[in-house]
PDB file of C-alpha atoms in Angstrom:
ATOM      1  CA  UNK A 207       5.369  12.413   1.131  1.00 40.00           C
ATOM      2  CA  UNK A 208       3.379  13.048  -2.012  1.00 46.00           C
ATOM      3  CA  UNK A 209       3.733  10.387  -4.680  1.00 46.00           C
ATOM      4  CA  UNK A 210       2.138  10.424  -8.127  1.00 48.00           C
ATOM      5  CA  UNK A 211       0.074  13.529  -7.453  1.00 54.00           C
ATOM      6  CA  UNK A 212      -0.633  15.635 -10.498  1.00 55.00           C
ATOM      7  CA  UNK A 213      -1.743  19.234 -10.134  1.00 57.00           C
ATOM      8  CA  UNK A 214      -3.474  21.262 -12.798  1.00 55.00           C
ATOM      9  CA  UNK A 215      -2.996  24.687 -11.204  1.00 52.00           C
ATOM     10  CA  UNK A 216      -4.152  26.638 -14.275  1.00 61.00           C
ATOM     11  CA  UNK A 217      -7.725  26.080 -13.094  1.00 67.00           C
ATOM     12  CA  UNK A 218      -8.056  27.093  -9.465  1.00 77.00           C
ATOM     13  CA  UNK A 219     -11.190  25.373  -8.188  1.00 84.00           C
ATOM     14  CA  UNK A 220     -14.132  27.335  -6.815  1.00 86.00           C
ATOM     15  CA  UNK A 221     -14.812  24.913  -3.980  1.00 93.00           C
ATOM     16  CA  UNK A 222     -13.447  21.991  -1.975  1.00 95.00           C
ATOM     17  CA  UNK A 223     -14.449  18.786  -3.796  1.00 96.00           C
ATOM     18  CA  UNK A 224     -13.706  15.098  -3.350  1.00 98.00           C
ATOM     19  CA  UNK A 225     -14.715  13.152  -6.457  1.00 98.00           C
ATOM     20  CA  UNK A 226     -15.902   9.550  -6.601  1.00 98.00           C
ATOM     21  CA  UNK A 227     -12.949   7.282  -7.321  1.00 98.00           C
ATOM     22  CA  UNK A 228     -12.661   5.803 -10.808  1.00 97.00           C
ATOM     23  CA  UNK A 229     -13.063   3.008 -11.592  1.00 97.00           C
ATOM     24  CA  UNK A 230     -15.385   1.891  -8.802  1.00 97.00           C
ATOM     25  CA  UNK A 231     -15.567  -1.037  -8.072  1.00 97.00           C
ATOM     26  CA  UNK A 232     -11.843  -1.487  -8.738  1.00 97.00           C
ATOM     27  CA  UNK A 233      -9.044  -4.055  -8.791  1.00 95.00           C
ATOM     28  CA  UNK A 234      -6.168  -3.581  -8.170  1.00 95.00           C
ATOM     29  CA  UNK A 235      -5.970   0.228  -8.446  1.00 96.00           C
ATOM     30  CA  UNK A 236      -8.192   3.284  -8.675  1.00 97.00           C
ATOM     31  CA  UNK A 237      -7.747   7.027  -9.057  1.00 97.00           C
ATOM     32  CA  UNK A 238      -8.981   9.552  -6.508  1.00 98.00           C
ATOM     33  CA  UNK A 239      -9.421  13.116  -7.761  1.00 97.00           C
ATOM     34  CA  UNK A 240      -9.895  16.142  -5.515  1.00 97.00           C
ATOM     35  CA  UNK A 241      -9.929  19.924  -5.637  1.00 95.00           C
ATOM     36  CA  UNK A 242      -8.680  22.264  -2.920  1.00 95.00           C
ATOM     37  CA  UNK A 243      -9.132  26.033  -2.694  1.00 93.00           C
ATOM     38  CA  UNK A 244      -6.619  27.030  -0.006  1.00 93.00           C
ATOM     39  CA  UNK A 245      -2.928  26.360   0.535  1.00 94.00           C
ATOM     40  CA  UNK A 246      -2.480  24.111   3.532  1.00 95.00           C
ATOM     41  CA  UNK A 247      -1.734  20.679   4.889  1.00 96.00           C
ATOM     42  CA  UNK A 248      -3.806  18.075   3.061  1.00 97.00           C
ATOM     43  CA  UNK A 249      -4.292  14.470   4.077  1.00 98.00           C
ATOM     44  CA  UNK A 250      -5.858  11.672   2.061  1.00 98.00           C
ATOM     45  CA  UNK A 251      -6.336   8.424   3.952  1.00 98.00           C
ATOM     46  CA  UNK A 252      -7.991   5.077   3.301  1.00 98.00           C
ATOM     47  CA  UNK A 253     -10.029   3.364   6.031  1.00 98.00           C
ATOM     48  CA  UNK A 254     -11.655  -0.054   6.315  1.00 97.00           C
ATOM     49  CA  UNK A 255     -15.291  -0.604   7.341  1.00 96.00           C
ATOM     50  CA  UNK A 256     -14.315  -0.616  11.024  1.00 96.00           C
ATOM     51  CA  UNK A 257     -12.727   2.823  10.724  1.00 97.00           C
ATOM     52  CA  UNK A 258      -9.130   1.585  10.909  1.00 97.00           C
ATOM     53  CA  UNK A 259      -6.644   3.494   8.771  1.00 97.00           C
ATOM     54  CA  UNK A 260      -5.185   1.113   6.187  1.00 97.00           C
ATOM     55  CA  UNK A 261      -3.173   3.557   4.066  1.00 97.00           C
ATOM     56  CA  UNK A 262      -2.078   7.183   4.058  1.00 97.00           C
ATOM     57  CA  UNK A 263      -1.848   8.373   0.461  1.00 97.00           C
ATOM     58  CA  UNK A 264      -1.069  12.056   1.040  1.00 97.00           C
ATOM     59  CA  UNK A 265       0.144  14.117   3.964  1.00 97.00           C
ATOM     60  CA  UNK A 266       1.633  17.293   2.530  1.00 96.00           C
ATOM     61  CA  UNK A 267       1.300  21.028   2.119  1.00 96.00           C
ATOM     62  CA  UNK A 268      -0.497  21.635  -1.178  1.00 95.00           C
ATOM     63  CA  UNK A 269      -1.479  24.770  -3.074  1.00 93.00           C
ATOM     64  CA  UNK A 270      -4.957  25.380  -4.548  1.00 93.00           C
ATOM     65  CA  UNK A 271      -5.607  23.174  -7.541  1.00 92.00           C
ATOM     66  CA  UNK A 272      -7.002  19.962  -8.954  1.00 93.00           C
ATOM     67  CA  UNK A 273      -5.149  16.810  -7.938  1.00 95.00           C
ATOM     68  CA  UNK A 274      -5.371  13.097  -8.622  1.00 95.00           C
ATOM     69  CA  UNK A 275      -3.805  10.273  -6.665  1.00 96.00           C
ATOM     70  CA  UNK A 276      -3.591   6.602  -7.610  1.00 96.00           C
ATOM     71  CA  UNK A 277      -4.445   4.082  -4.893  1.00 97.00           C
ATOM     72  CA  UNK A 278      -2.956   0.601  -5.268  1.00 95.00           C
ATOM     73  CA  UNK A 279      -4.903  -1.888  -3.159  1.00 95.00           C
ATOM     74  CA  UNK A 280      -2.497  -4.821  -3.295  1.00 89.00           C
ATOM     75  CA  UNK A 281      -2.317  -6.690   0.031  1.00 91.00           C
ATOM     76  CA  UNK A 282      -5.846  -5.583   0.977  1.00 96.00           C
ATOM     77  CA  UNK A 283      -8.871  -7.906   1.017  1.00 96.00           C
ATOM     78  CA  UNK A 284     -12.008  -7.347  -1.060  1.00 97.00           C
ATOM     79  CA  UNK A 285     -14.623  -5.137   0.519  1.00 97.00           C
ATOM     80  CA  UNK A 286     -15.856  -1.606   1.057  1.00 97.00           C
ATOM     81  CA  UNK A 287     -13.401   1.106   2.032  1.00 98.00           C
ATOM     82  CA  UNK A 288     -13.672   4.794   2.783  1.00 98.00           C
ATOM     83  CA  UNK A 289     -11.332   7.509   1.603  1.00 98.00           C
ATOM     84  CA  UNK A 290     -11.141  10.729   3.600  1.00 98.00           C
ATOM     85  CA  UNK A 291      -9.754  14.036   2.404  1.00 98.00           C
ATOM     86  CA  UNK A 292      -8.939  16.751   4.925  1.00 98.00           C
ATOM     87  CA  UNK A 293      -7.726  20.255   4.098  1.00 95.00           C
ATOM     88  CA  UNK A 294      -7.748  22.629   7.054  1.00 90.00           C
ATOM     89  CA  UNK A 295     -11.238  22.564   8.580  1.00 92.00           C
ATOM     90  CA  UNK A 296     -12.759  20.927   5.520  1.00 95.00           C
ATOM     91  CA  UNK A 297     -13.321  17.167   5.473  1.00 97.00           C
ATOM     92  CA  UNK A 298     -15.031  14.915   2.939  1.00 98.00           C
ATOM     93  CA  UNK A 299     -15.403  11.133   2.973  1.00 98.00           C
ATOM     94  CA  UNK A 300     -16.442   8.822   0.127  1.00 98.00           C
ATOM     95  CA  UNK A 301     -16.996   5.073  -0.164  1.00 98.00           C
ATOM     96  CA  UNK A 302     -15.316   2.743  -2.663  1.00 98.00           C
ATOM     97  CA  UNK A 303     -15.502  -0.965  -3.384  1.00 98.00           C
ATOM     98  CA  UNK A 304     -12.550  -3.292  -3.927  1.00 97.00           C
ATOM     99  CA  UNK A 305     -13.439  -6.525  -5.764  1.00 96.00           C
ATOM    100  CA  UNK A 306     -10.750  -9.182  -6.162  1.00 89.00           C
TER     101      UNK A 306
END
């Protein structure tokens, strides 16, 4: 289910982009912005340093556009995490830092 995703579909992006989260480092929440160019199933997941999935933020069929998703890190320890966006064959991963 998609929660708190905003789409600005007036500007269809030219390429698949995963932006650096803001703020970074963060506590307790951060915003992850991304751009997709094709309609399809999109997943946005958070992983710990050992590669274990700790949260699935998005798993939904989305249309081309610019999206942002808020990640609330309550119940997670301080440390580095990775967020991974997948849309079809395209995958991007970025690192973020949670400081409590």
